[in-house]
Amino acid sequence: MKANSIKDKFTNLKANKPLRQDLITYAIVIFAYLLIRILDMAGMVNSQLNGLLVPICVYAILAVSLNLTVGILGELSLGHAGFMCVGAFTSAFFSKCMVEAIPLAIVRFPVAILIGAVCAGLFGVLIGIPVLRLKGDYLAIVTLAFGEIIKNIINTINIGRDSNGLHFSMKSAMDLGMEKDGVFLIKGAMGITGTPGDSNFTIGVILLLITLFVVLNMVRSRDGRAIMAIRDNVIAAESVGINITKYKLLTFAISAALAGMAGALYAHNLGSLTATPKTFGYNMSIMILVYVVLGGIGNIRGSMIAAIILYVLPEMLRGLQTYRMLIYAVVLIVMMIYNWAPKSIAWRETHSAKDLLAKVKGVVASKSKKGGN
Amino acid sequence: MALLEVNNLGISFGGLRAVDDFSISIEKGQLYGLIGPNGAGKTTVFNLLTGVYKPNVGIIKLDGQDITGKKTIDVNRAGIARTFQNIRLFGKLSVIDNVKVGLHNQMGYSVFASILRLPSFRKVEAQLQERALEILKVFDLDKEAEVLASNLPYGKQRKLEICRALATNPKLLLLDEPAAGMNPMETLELMETIRFVRDHFDMTILLIEHDMKLVSGICEELTVLNFGRILCQGKTSDVLNNPEVIKAYLGE
Ligand SMILES: Nc1ncnc2c1ncn2[C@@H]1O[C@H](COP(=O)(O)OP(=O)(O)OP(=O)(O)O)[C@@H](O)[C@H]1O
Ligand SMILES: [Mg+2]
């Protein structure tokens, strides 16, 4: 009876371990947020760092959400910036249209974020459909092409509004044929200007927490297990009745919706939004993938931390001019080795913080025993 | 009425007639063996029964329901679960999570419940944990519940595959060479376990096996396949004494 209850406690403890890990992840975010806030009040956050705070949240959300596709579902996607782009433009378009109708940012911005997320999520389903038939390299190429297509289409869209209503053209801004009082909402390659600057660090952190909450809770559930089962062995997953189609589409939709949310955050942090290769091209998609790979594929907290370090580092090193990229490259290599080299993995397994603690406890215990004798 | 009723099943790969005119009838609660030399088409029969391959001809009926040509997941939902000759576990999931994936369609909650951690999530997860441990206990795997499946020794991986298949609550269990790679001690133990599963879960089992000791020890009836065709079918003792079967196994 007694042995049984102890064993029950033991299994309970193990079952709760992932939960504790998740709480640590949330705690890290909240602690970092409070730290920055305190430093800010003490006047220790310079304007350069201040400008990085919202983008940090954007890239952390992107990395965490991409890890859902790459690490948990195990499908290589190179179009994540495309989903972000959809979220950015749809949300910014909404805000620009509604800036007079809904003057309160606290009402308008959540709706804008939701619209960005839903639109990006719909595109996620759309892209998820070919994913059902493609694997590996082929899928990577399709998603990469998707990102580029999205970016290029957005560059050709012109939308304006005048007393007659909305005007739309894929040719040029002149083709809109607006009255004198007309205003451009989206102006081709010039994108959207004058989006209300609703984003701030606090909202960024809240969105990051929401992302972590959604992804972590999903991973540690029946659905997460089904998705990881598909990753580990599709044939076996089918043989136990897992609906592969449903779960692949679901994963792509959620991953894309979260990227869309990051896009909304990004768009409302800038005065003007343009779909340039630098912001939404495949370079950006690959950058996010680098965060995921270096943070550890399937490791949600790792993605977040890698995104923060690897985004902030090159910005901080700007003063060092020529050595900047060199240092950045070295950091990339070191992180790669730390995360993926078999020897490093083995070392970490034998030297984990928990074992160290156990060792210390053991030493203390043996000493006190000796003292007792 | 038989639980599994298969008539004139056949499939070709290119010019190769891998399975031809295959018929079998298995009663509820039976322990049935499918044997034959390498490449005879045994695994292909399993793949046909579970919808991995679509047959060119033939009918498969489970419990009176026609399941010919159904998709793998629908076949599983209709009540057939299987293990694989080359083990296919979810390697990066823990042992217990492998079983919980098997329980996927038995107990559930919505995606919203999992993301928002609604009460239904907690309740069902507790049930899942309990049920999964119960199944693992039958195979003496409950102590390894939190171990990664890929870190289990070979013999235990085979057992875990059976656990996962059982978790889907099937009417018919297909085992593809469950004793492959096991030592004689483990094989003996496995024989006991298979019998126990049949009695305890009220299960019908069709198994492929090369180990004649296991086959003659636990199977009540046998079908022998050779070059995709049925060579002999009937009571185990009769089949194993059939001169044609002995010839097929020992060669000319
Ligand atoms: N998908 C496939 N495409 C082409 N040929 C196949 C395919 N699957 C099986 N075969 C062929 O069908 C024949 C039967 O194969 P099967 O795997 O069913 O044999 P088996 O009886 O299970 O043999 P073993 O005892 O070695 O497992 C073999 O000649 C094999 O090469
Ligand atoms: Mg075989």
JSON list of N, CA and C in Angstrom, two decimals, chain A residues 7 11 14-15 19 22 213-214 216-218 220-223 225-226 228-233 235-243 246-247 250 254, chain B residues 72-73 76-77 80 82 84 88-93 97 100-102 104-105 107-111 114-117 121 125 128-129 142 146 164 168:
[
{"chain": "A", "resi": 7, "resn": "LYS", "atom": "N", "xyz": [5.06, 5.06, -5.38]},
{"chain": "A", "resi": 7, "resn": "LYS", "atom": "CA", "xyz": [5.25, 4.89, -6.81]},
{"chain": "A", "resi": 7, "resn": "LYS", "atom": "C", "xyz": [4.32, 5.81, -7.59]},
{"chain": "A", "resi": 11, "resn": "THR", "atom": "N", "xyz": [5.36, 8.52, -10.44]},
{"chain": "A", "resi": 11, "resn": "THR", "atom": "CA", "xyz": [4.91, 8.64, -11.83]},
{"chain": "A", "resi": 11, "resn": "THR", "atom": "C", "xyz": [4.25, 10.00, -12.04]},
{"chain": "A", "resi": 14, "resn": "LYS", "atom": "N", "xyz": [6.86, 12.53, -12.69]},
{"chain": "A", "resi": 14, "resn": "LYS", "atom": "CA", "xyz": [7.41, 12.46, -14.04]},
{"chain": "A", "resi": 14, "resn": "LYS", "atom": "C", "xyz": [6.42, 13.03, -15.04]},
{"chain": "A", "resi": 15, "resn": "ALA", "atom": "N", "xyz": [5.16, 12.76, -14.82]},
{"chain": "A", "resi": 15, "resn": "ALA", "atom": "CA", "xyz": [4.15, 13.26, -15.75]},
{"chain": "A", "resi": 15, "resn": "ALA", "atom": "C", "xyz": [4.10, 14.78, -15.70]},
{"chain": "A", "resi": 19, "resn": "LEU", "atom": "N", "xyz": [5.36, 19.98, -17.61]},
{"chain": "A", "resi": 19, "resn": "LEU", "atom": "CA", "xyz": [4.62, 21.14, -17.16]},
{"chain": "A", "resi": 19, "resn": "LEU", "atom": "C", "xyz": [5.56, 22.11, -16.45]},
{"chain": "A", "resi": 22, "resn": "ASP", "atom": "N", "xyz": [7.61, 23.97, -18.85]},
{"chain": "A", "resi": 22, "resn": "ASP", "atom": "CA", "xyz": [6.86, 25.05, -19.51]},
{"chain": "A", "resi": 22, "resn": "ASP", "atom": "C", "xyz": [6.77, 26.27, -18.60]},
{"chain": "A", "resi": 213, "resn": "PHE", "atom": "N", "xyz": [2.19, 29.69, -25.16]},
{"chain": "A", "resi": 213, "resn": "PHE", "atom": "CA", "xyz": [1.08, 29.00, -24.51]},
{"chain": "A", "resi": 213, "resn": "PHE", "atom": "C", "xyz": [0.39, 28.05, -25.50]},
{"chain": "A", "resi": 214, "resn": "VAL", "atom": "N", "xyz": [0.10, 28.58, -26.68]},
{"chain": "A", "resi": 214, "resn": "VAL", "atom": "CA", "xyz": [-0.58, 27.76, -27.69]},
{"chain": "A", "resi": 214, "resn": "VAL", "atom": "C", "xyz": [0.31, 26.59, -28.11]},
{"chain": "A", "resi": 216, "resn": "LEU", "atom": "N", "xyz": [3.11, 25.23, -26.70]},
{"chain": "A", "resi": 216, "resn": "LEU", "atom": "CA", "xyz": [3.48, 24.27, -25.66]},
{"chain": "A", "resi": 216, "resn": "LEU", "atom": "C", "xyz": [2.29, 23.42, -25.24]},
{"chain": "A", "resi": 217, "resn": "ASN", "atom": "N", "xyz": [1.13, 24.05, -25.07]},
{"chain": "A", "resi": 217, "resn": "ASN", "atom": "CA", "xyz": [-0.05, 23.27, -24.67]},
{"chain": "A", "resi": 217, "resn": "ASN", "atom": "C", "xyz": [-0.46, 22.29, -25.75]},
{"chain": "A", "resi": 218, "resn": "MET", "atom": "N", "xyz": [-0.29, 22.72, -26.98]},
{"chain": "A", "resi": 218, "resn": "MET", "atom": "CA", "xyz": [-0.65, 21.83, -28.07]},
{"chain": "A", "resi": 218, "resn": "MET", "atom": "C", "xyz": [0.31, 20.64, -28.12]},
{"chain": "A", "resi": 220, "resn": "ARG", "atom": "N", "xyz": [1.97, 19.30, -25.75]},
{"chain": "A", "resi": 220, "resn": "ARG", "atom": "CA", "xyz": [1.76, 18.37, -24.64]},
{"chain": "A", "resi": 220, "resn": "ARG", "atom": "C", "xyz": [0.30, 17.94, -24.52]},
{"chain": "A", "resi": 221, "resn": "SER", "atom": "N", "xyz": [-0.27, 17.56, -25.64]},
{"chain": "A", "resi": 221, "resn": "SER", "atom": "CA", "xyz": [-1.66, 17.10, -25.61]},
{"chain": "A", "resi": 221, "resn": "SER", "atom": "C", "xyz": [-1.79, 15.93, -26.56]},
{"chain": "A", "resi": 222, "resn": "ARG", "atom": "N", "xyz": [-2.99, 15.42, -26.63]},
{"chain": "A", "resi": 222, "resn": "ARG", "atom": "CA", "xyz": [-3.32, 14.34, -27.55]},
{"chain": "A", "resi": 222, "resn": "ARG", "atom": "C", "xyz": [-2.97, 14.74, -28.99]},
{"chain": "A", "resi": 223, "resn": "ASP", "atom": "N", "xyz": [-3.26, 15.99, -29.34]},
{"chain": "A", "resi": 223, "resn": "ASP", "atom": "CA", "xyz": [-2.99, 16.44, -30.70]},
{"chain": "A", "resi": 223, "resn": "ASP", "atom": "C", "xyz": [-1.50, 16.52, -30.98]},
{"chain": "A", "resi": 225, "resn": "ARG", "atom": "N", "xyz": [0.83, 14.79, -29.52]},
{"chain": "A", "resi": 225, "resn": "ARG", "atom": "CA", "xyz": [1.35, 13.41, -29.65]},
{"chain": "A", "resi": 225, "resn": "ARG", "atom": "C", "xyz": [1.05, 12.87, -31.03]},
{"chain": "A", "resi": 226, "resn": "ALA", "atom": "N", "xyz": [-0.15, 13.15, -31.55]},
{"chain": "A", "resi": 226, "resn": "ALA", "atom": "CA", "xyz": [-0.50, 12.66, -32.88]},
{"chain": "A", "resi": 226, "resn": "ALA", "atom": "C", "xyz": [0.43, 13.27, -33.93]},
{"chain": "A", "resi": 228, "resn": "MET", "atom": "N", "xyz": [3.49, 14.45, -33.48]},
{"chain": "A", "resi": 228, "resn": "MET", "atom": "CA", "xyz": [4.84, 13.89, -33.36]},
{"chain": "A", "resi": 228, "resn": "MET", "atom": "C", "xyz": [4.89, 12.44, -33.82]},
{"chain": "A", "resi": 229, "resn": "ALA", "atom": "N", "xyz": [3.77, 11.74, -33.67]},
{"chain": "A", "resi": 229, "resn": "ALA", "atom": "CA", "xyz": [3.71, 10.36, -34.18]},
{"chain": "A", "resi": 229, "resn": "ALA", "atom": "C", "xyz": [3.83, 10.36, -35.69]},
{"chain": "A", "resi": 230, "resn": "ILE", "atom": "N", "xyz": [3.18, 11.33, -36.34]},
{"chain": "A", "resi": 230, "resn": "ILE", "atom": "CA", "xyz": [3.28, 11.44, -37.80]},
{"chain": "A", "resi": 230, "resn": "ILE", "atom": "C", "xyz": [4.73, 11.72, -38.19]},
{"chain": "A", "resi": 231, "resn": "ARG", "atom": "N", "xyz": [5.37, 12.59, -37.43]},
{"chain": "A", "resi": 231, "resn": "ARG", "atom": "CA", "xyz": [6.77, 12.91, -37.69]},
{"chain": "A", "resi": 231, "resn": "ARG", "atom": "C", "xyz": [7.66, 11.66, -37.58]},
{"chain": "A", "resi": 232, "resn": "ASP", "atom": "N", "xyz": [7.43, 10.88, -36.52]},
{"chain": "A", "resi": 232, "resn": "ASP", "atom": "CA", "xyz": [8.31, 9.74, -36.27]},
{"chain": "A", "resi": 232, "resn": "ASP", "atom": "C", "xyz": [8.04, 8.56, -37.20]},
{"chain": "A", "resi": 233, "resn": "ASN", "atom": "N", "xyz": [6.80, 8.34, -37.56]},
{"chain": "A", "resi": 233, "resn": "ASN", "atom": "CA", "xyz": [6.51, 7.23, -38.48]},
{"chain": "A", "resi": 233, "resn": "ASN", "atom": "C", "xyz": [5.09, 7.34, -39.04]},
{"chain": "A", "resi": 235, "resn": "ILE", "atom": "N", "xyz": [3.54, 5.70, -41.45]},
{"chain": "A", "resi": 235, "resn": "ILE", "atom": "CA", "xyz": [2.83, 4.45, -41.70]},
{"chain": "A", "resi": 235, "resn": "ILE", "atom": "C", "xyz": [2.26, 3.90, -40.39]},
{"chain": "A", "resi": 236, "resn": "ALA", "atom": "N", "xyz": [3.07, 3.96, -39.33]},
{"chain": "A", "resi": 236, "resn": "ALA", "atom": "CA", "xyz": [2.58, 3.46, -38.04]},
{"chain": "A", "resi": 236, "resn": "ALA", "atom": "C", "xyz": [1.46, 4.36, -37.52]},
{"chain": "A", "resi": 237, "resn": "ALA", "atom": "N", "xyz": [1.58, 5.67, -37.72]},
{"chain": "A", "resi": 237, "resn": "ALA", "atom": "CA", "xyz": [0.54, 6.59, -37.24]},
{"chain": "A", "resi": 237, "resn": "ALA", "atom": "C", "xyz": [-0.79, 6.26, -37.93]},
{"chain": "A", "resi": 238, "resn": "GLU", "atom": "N", "xyz": [-0.74, 6.04, -39.24]},
{"chain": "A", "resi": 238, "resn": "GLU", "atom": "CA", "xyz": [-1.95, 5.66, -39.96]},
{"chain": "A", "resi": 238, "resn": "GLU", "atom": "C", "xyz": [-2.52, 4.35, -39.42]},
{"chain": "A", "resi": 239, "resn": "SER", "atom": "N", "xyz": [-1.62, 3.43, -39.10]},
{"chain": "A", "resi": 239, "resn": "SER", "atom": "CA", "xyz": [-2.08, 2.10, -38.69]},
{"chain": "A", "resi": 239, "resn": "SER", "atom": "C", "xyz": [-2.82, 2.13, -37.36]},
{"chain": "A", "resi": 240, "resn": "VAL", "atom": "N", "xyz": [-2.60, 3.18, -36.55]},
{"chain": "A", "resi": 240, "resn": "VAL", "atom": "CA", "xyz": [-3.37, 3.28, -35.31]},
{"chain": "A", "resi": 240, "resn": "VAL", "atom": "C", "xyz": [-4.50, 4.32, -35.43]},
{"chain": "A", "resi": 241, "resn": "GLY", "atom": "N", "xyz": [-4.80, 4.68, -36.66]},
{"chain": "A", "resi": 241, "resn": "GLY", "atom": "CA", "xyz": [-5.99, 5.50, -36.89]},
{"chain": "A", "resi": 241, "resn": "GLY", "atom": "C", "xyz": [-5.80, 7.00, -36.74]},
{"chain": "A", "resi": 242, "resn": "ILE", "atom": "N", "xyz": [-4.57, 7.50, -36.87]},
{"chain": "A", "resi": 242, "resn": "ILE", "atom": "CA", "xyz": [-4.35, 8.94, -36.82]},
{"chain": "A", "resi": 242, "resn": "ILE", "atom": "C", "xyz": [-4.68, 9.55, -38.18]},
{"chain": "A", "resi": 243, "resn": "ASN", "atom": "N", "xyz": [-5.46, 10.62, -38.19]},
{"chain": "A", "resi": 243, "resn": "ASN", "atom": "CA", "xyz": [-5.83, 11.29, -39.43]},
{"chain": "A", "resi": 243, "resn": "ASN", "atom": "C", "xyz": [-4.70, 12.23, -39.87]},
{"chain": "A", "resi": 246, "resn": "LYS", "atom": "N", "xyz": [-5.72, 15.73, -41.47]},
{"chain": "A", "resi": 246, "resn": "LYS", "atom": "CA", "xyz": [-6.22, 16.70, -40.49]},
{"chain": "A", "resi": 246, "resn": "LYS", "atom": "C", "xyz": [-5.06, 17.31, -39.70]},
{"chain": "A", "resi": 247, "resn": "TYR", "atom": "N", "xyz": [-4.16, 16.49, -39.23]},
{"chain": "A", "resi": 247, "resn": "TYR", "atom": "CA", "xyz": [-3.13, 17.02, -38.35]},
{"chain": "A", "resi": 247, "resn": "TYR", "atom": "C", "xyz": [-2.06, 17.82, -39.09]},
{"chain": "A", "resi": 250, "resn": "LEU", "atom": "N", "xyz": [-3.78, 21.15, -39.71]},
{"chain": "A", "resi": 250, "resn": "LEU", "atom": "CA", "xyz": [-3.93, 21.87, -38.44]},
{"chain": "A", "resi": 250, "resn": "LEU", "atom": "C", "xyz": [-2.59, 22.50, -38.03]},
{"chain": "A", "resi": 254, "resn": "ILE", "atom": "N", "xyz": [-1.95, 26.56, -37.70]},
{"chain": "A", "resi": 254, "resn": "ILE", "atom": "CA", "xyz": [-1.61, 27.21, -36.43]},
{"chain": "A", "resi": 254, "resn": "ILE", "atom": "C", "xyz": [-0.26, 27.90, -36.54]},
{"chain": "B", "resi": 72, "resn": "THR", "atom": "N", "xyz": [-6.29, 2.94, -44.59]},
{"chain": "B", "resi": 72, "resn": "THR", "atom": "CA", "xyz": [-5.70, 2.34, -43.39]},
{"chain": "B", "resi": 72, "resn": "THR", "atom": "C", "xyz": [-6.36, 2.82, -42.11]},
{"chain": "B", "resi": 73, "resn": "ILE", "atom": "N", "xyz": [-6.61, 4.14, -42.00]},
{"chain": "B", "resi": 73, "resn": "ILE", "atom": "CA", "xyz": [-7.16, 4.62, -40.74]},
{"chain": "B", "resi": 73, "resn": "ILE", "atom": "C", "xyz": [-8.59, 4.11, -40.54]},
{"chain": "B", "resi": 76, "resn": "ASN", "atom": "N", "xyz": [-8.43, 0.56, -39.36]},
{"chain": "B", "resi": 76, "resn": "ASN", "atom": "CA", "xyz": [-8.13, 0.52, -37.93]},
{"chain": "B", "resi": 76, "resn": "ASN", "atom": "C", "xyz": [-9.37, 0.83, -37.11]},
{"chain": "B", "resi": 77, "resn": "ARG", "atom": "N", "xyz": [-10.12, 1.82, -37.55]},
{"chain": "B", "resi": 77, "resn": "ARG", "atom": "CA", "xyz": [-11.34, 2.17, -36.82]},
{"chain": "B", "resi": 77, "resn": "ARG", "atom": "C", "xyz": [-12.37, 1.05, -36.90]},
{"chain": "B", "resi": 80, "resn": "ILE", "atom": "N", "xyz": [-9.13, -3.47, -37.02]},
{"chain": "B", "resi": 80, "resn": "ILE", "atom": "CA", "xyz": [-7.92, -4.26, -37.23]},
{"chain": "B", "resi": 80, "resn": "ILE", "atom": "C", "xyz": [-6.70, -3.43, -36.82]},
{"chain": "B", "resi": 82, "resn": "ARG", "atom": "N", "xyz": [-2.28, -3.74, -36.09]},
{"chain": "B", "resi": 82, "resn": "ARG", "atom": "CA", "xyz": [-1.17, -4.59, -36.51]},
{"chain": "B", "resi": 82, "resn": "ARG", "atom": "C", "xyz": [0.15, -4.16, -35.89]},
{"chain": "B", "resi": 84, "resn": "PHE", "atom": "N", "xyz": [4.54, -4.41, -37.01]},
{"chain": "B", "resi": 84, "resn": "PHE", "atom": "CA", "xyz": [5.31, -4.42, -38.24]},
{"chain": "B", "resi": 84, "resn": "PHE", "atom": "C", "xyz": [6.53, -5.33, -38.13]},
{"chain": "B", "resi": 88, "resn": "ARG", "atom": "N", "xyz": [8.22, -0.30, -36.24]},
{"chain": "B", "resi": 88, "resn": "ARG", "atom": "CA", "xyz": [7.90, 1.09, -36.54]},
{"chain": "B", "resi": 88, "resn": "ARG", "atom": "C", "xyz": [7.29, 1.75, -35.31]},
{"chain": "B", "resi": 89, "resn": "LEU", "atom": "N", "xyz": [8.14, 2.12, -34.39]},
{"chain": "B", "resi": 89, "resn": "LEU", "atom": "CA", "xyz": [7.65, 2.83, -33.21]},
{"chain": "B", "resi": 89, "resn": "LEU", "atom": "C", "xyz": [7.78, 4.33, -33.44]},
{"chain": "B", "resi": 90, "resn": "PHE", "atom": "N", "xyz": [7.16, 5.11, -32.55]},
{"chain": "B", "resi": 90, "resn": "PHE", "atom": "CA", "xyz": [7.38, 6.55, -32.57]},
{"chain": "B", "resi": 90, "resn": "PHE", "atom": "C", "xyz": [8.60, 6.79, -31.69]},
{"chain": "B", "resi": 91, "resn": "GLY", "atom": "N", "xyz": [9.77, 6.77, -32.33]},
{"chain": "B", "resi": 91, "resn": "GLY", "atom": "CA", "xyz": [11.04, 6.66, -31.61]},
{"chain": "B", "resi": 91, "resn": "GLY", "atom": "C", "xyz": [11.32, 7.79, -30.64]},
{"chain": "B", "resi": 92, "resn": "LYS", "atom": "N", "xyz": [10.88, 9.03, -30.97]},
{"chain": "B", "resi": 92, "resn": "LYS", "atom": "CA", "xyz": [11.22, 10.15, -30.10]},
{"chain": "B", "resi": 92, "resn": "LYS", "atom": "C", "xyz": [10.13, 10.43, -29.07]},
{"chain": "B", "resi": 93, "resn": "LEU", "atom": "N", "xyz": [9.13, 9.56, -29.03]},
{"chain": "B", "resi": 93, "resn": "LEU", "atom": "CA", "xyz": [8.13, 9.67, -27.96]},
{"chain": "B", "resi": 93, "resn": "LEU", "atom": "C", "xyz": [8.45, 8.64, -26.88]},
{"chain": "B", "resi": 97, "resn": "ASP", "atom": "N", "xyz": [3.77, 7.37, -24.18]},
{"chain": "B", "resi": 97, "resn": "ASP", "atom": "CA", "xyz": [3.16, 8.20, -25.21]},
{"chain": "B", "resi": 97, "resn": "ASP", "atom": "C", "xyz": [2.86, 7.40, -26.47]},
{"chain": "B", "resi": 100, "resn": "LYS", "atom": "N", "xyz": [-0.34, 5.98, -25.76]},
{"chain": "B", "resi": 100, "resn": "LYS", "atom": "CA", "xyz": [-1.39, 7.01, -25.77]},
{"chain": "B", "resi": 100, "resn": "LYS", "atom": "C", "xyz": [-1.77, 7.38, -27.20]},
{"chain": "B", "resi": 101, "resn": "VAL", "atom": "N", "xyz": [-0.81, 7.35, -28.12]},
{"chain": "B", "resi": 101, "resn": "VAL", "atom": "CA", "xyz": [-1.16, 7.60, -29.52]},
{"chain": "B", "resi": 101, "resn": "VAL", "atom": "C", "xyz": [-2.10, 6.50, -30.00]},
{"chain": "B", "resi": 102, "resn": "GLY", "atom": "N", "xyz": [-1.83, 5.28, -29.55]},
{"chain": "B", "resi": 102, "resn": "GLY", "atom": "CA", "xyz": [-2.73, 4.18, -29.89]},
{"chain": "B", "resi": 102, "resn": "GLY", "atom": "C", "xyz": [-4.14, 4.40, -29.35]},
{"chain": "B", "resi": 104, "resn": "HIS", "atom": "N", "xyz": [-5.60, 7.19, -29.17]},
{"chain": "B", "resi": 104, "resn": "HIS", "atom": "CA", "xyz": [-6.08, 8.46, -29.74]},
{"chain": "B", "resi": 104, "resn": "HIS", "atom": "C", "xyz": [-7.58, 8.48, -30.03]},
{"chain": "B", "resi": 105, "resn": "ASN", "atom": "N", "xyz": [-8.06, 7.44, -30.71]},
{"chain": "B", "resi": 105, "resn": "ASN", "atom": "CA", "xyz": [-9.47, 7.45, -31.09]},
{"chain": "B", "resi": 105, "resn": "ASN", "atom": "C", "xyz": [-10.39, 6.85, -30.03]},
{"chain": "B", "resi": 107, "resn": "MET", "atom": "N", "xyz": [-10.27, 7.80, -26.58]},
{"chain": "B", "resi": 107, "resn": "MET", "atom": "CA", "xyz": [-10.67, 8.86, -25.65]},
{"chain": "B", "resi": 107, "resn": "MET", "atom": "C", "xyz": [-10.16, 10.18, -26.22]},
{"chain": "B", "resi": 108, "resn": "GLY", "atom": "N", "xyz": [-11.01, 11.18, -26.21]},
{"chain": "B", "resi": 108, "resn": "GLY", "atom": "CA", "xyz": [-10.55, 12.43, -26.82]},
{"chain": "B", "resi": 108, "resn": "GLY", "atom": "C", "xyz": [-11.12, 13.68, -26.19]},
{"chain": "B", "resi": 109, "resn": "TYR", "atom": "N", "xyz": [-10.54, 14.81, -26.63]},
{"chain": "B", "resi": 109, "resn": "TYR", "atom": "CA", "xyz": [-11.05, 16.14, -26.30]},
{"chain": "B", "resi": 109, "resn": "TYR", "atom": "C", "xyz": [-10.67, 17.02, -27.46]},
{"chain": "B", "resi": 110, "resn": "SER", "atom": "N", "xyz": [-11.26, 18.21, -27.55]},
{"chain": "B", "resi": 110, "resn": "SER", "atom": "CA", "xyz": [-11.03, 19.04, -28.72]},
{"chain": "B", "resi": 110, "resn": "SER", "atom": "C", "xyz": [-9.69, 19.76, -28.65]},
{"chain": "B", "resi": 111, "resn": "VAL", "atom": "N", "xyz": [-9.28, 20.31, -29.78]},
{"chain": "B", "resi": 111, "resn": "VAL", "atom": "CA", "xyz": [-8.04, 21.08, -29.83]},
{"chain": "B", "resi": 111, "resn": "VAL", "atom": "C", "xyz": [-8.11, 22.26, -28.86]},
{"chain": "B", "resi": 114, "resn": "SER", "atom": "N", "xyz": [-7.35, 21.33, -25.39]},
{"chain": "B", "resi": 114, "resn": "SER", "atom": "CA", "xyz": [-5.94, 21.13, -25.09]},
{"chain": "B", "resi": 114, "resn": "SER", "atom": "C", "xyz": [-5.20, 22.45, -25.00]},
{"chain": "B", "resi": 115, "resn": "ILE", "atom": "N", "xyz": [-5.52, 23.39, -25.90]},
{"chain": "B", "resi": 115, "resn": "ILE", "atom": "CA", "xyz": [-4.81, 24.68, -25.86]},
{"chain": "B", "resi": 115, "resn": "ILE", "atom": "C", "xyz": [-5.21, 25.48, -24.63]},
{"chain": "B", "resi": 116, "resn": "LEU", "atom": "N", "xyz": [-6.49, 25.44, -24.27]},
{"chain": "B", "resi": 116, "resn": "LEU", "atom": "CA", "xyz": [-6.96, 26.22, -23.13]},
{"chain": "B", "resi": 116, "resn": "LEU", "atom": "C", "xyz": [-6.93, 25.43, -21.83]},
{"chain": "B", "resi": 117, "resn": "ARG", "atom": "N", "xyz": [-6.47, 24.17, -21.91]},
{"chain": "B", "resi": 117, "resn": "ARG", "atom": "CA", "xyz": [-6.37, 23.32, -20.71]},
{"chain": "B", "resi": 117, "resn": "ARG", "atom": "C", "xyz": [-7.70, 23.27, -19.96]},
{"chain": "B", "resi": 121, "resn": "PHE", "atom": "N", "xyz": [-9.76, 18.30, -20.67]},
{"chain": "B", "resi": 121, "resn": "PHE", "atom": "CA", "xyz": [-8.38, 17.90, -20.95]},
{"chain": "B", "resi": 121, "resn": "PHE", "atom": "C", "xyz": [-7.79, 17.13, -19.77]},
{"chain": "B", "resi": 125, "resn": "GLU", "atom": "N", "xyz": [-6.91, 13.20, -19.89]},
{"chain": "B", "resi": 125, "resn": "GLU", "atom": "CA", "xyz": [-5.49, 12.87, -19.79]},
{"chain": "B", "resi": 125, "resn": "GLU", "atom": "C", "xyz": [-5.23, 11.91, -18.63]},
{"chain": "B", "resi": 128, "resn": "LEU", "atom": "N", "xyz": [-6.30, 8.58, -19.79]},
{"chain": "B", "resi": 128, "resn": "LEU", "atom": "CA", "xyz": [-5.34, 8.05, -20.76]},
{"chain": "B", "resi": 128, "resn": "LEU", "atom": "C", "xyz": [-4.13, 7.46, -20.05]},
{"chain": "B", "resi": 129, "resn": "GLN", "atom": "N", "xyz": [-3.64, 8.22, -19.05]},
{"chain": "B", "resi": 129, "resn": "GLN", "atom": "CA", "xyz": [-2.48, 7.78, -18.29]},
{"chain": "B", "resi": 129, "resn": "GLN", "atom": "C", "xyz": [-2.76, 6.43, -17.64]},
{"chain": "B", "resi": 142, "resn": "ASP", "atom": "N", "xyz": [5.61, -1.26, -17.70]},
{"chain": "B", "resi": 142, "resn": "ASP", "atom": "CA", "xyz": [5.17, -0.05, -16.98]},
{"chain": "B", "resi": 142, "resn": "ASP", "atom": "C", "xyz": [6.32, 0.66, -16.29]},
{"chain": "B", "resi": 146, "resn": "GLU", "atom": "N", "xyz": [8.48, 6.03, -19.02]},
{"chain": "B", "resi": 146, "resn": "GLU", "atom": "CA", "xyz": [9.00, 7.35, -19.43]},
{"chain": "B", "resi": 146, "resn": "GLU", "atom": "C", "xyz": [10.25, 7.26, -20.30]},
{"chain": "B", "resi": 164, "resn": "ARG", "atom": "N", "xyz": [0.76, -0.86, -28.36]},
{"chain": "B", "resi": 164, "resn": "ARG", "atom": "CA", "xyz": [0.20, 0.25, -29.11]},
{"chain": "B", "resi": 164, "resn": "ARG", "atom": "C", "xyz": [-0.97, -0.23, -29.97]},
{"chain": "B", "resi": 168, "resn": "THR", "atom": "N", "xyz": [-5.64, 0.50, -29.56]},
{"chain": "B", "resi": 168, "resn": "THR", "atom": "CA", "xyz": [-6.69, 0.96, -30.47]},
{"chain": "B", "resi": 168, "resn": "THR", "atom": "C", "xyz": [-7.96, 0.13, -30.33]}
]
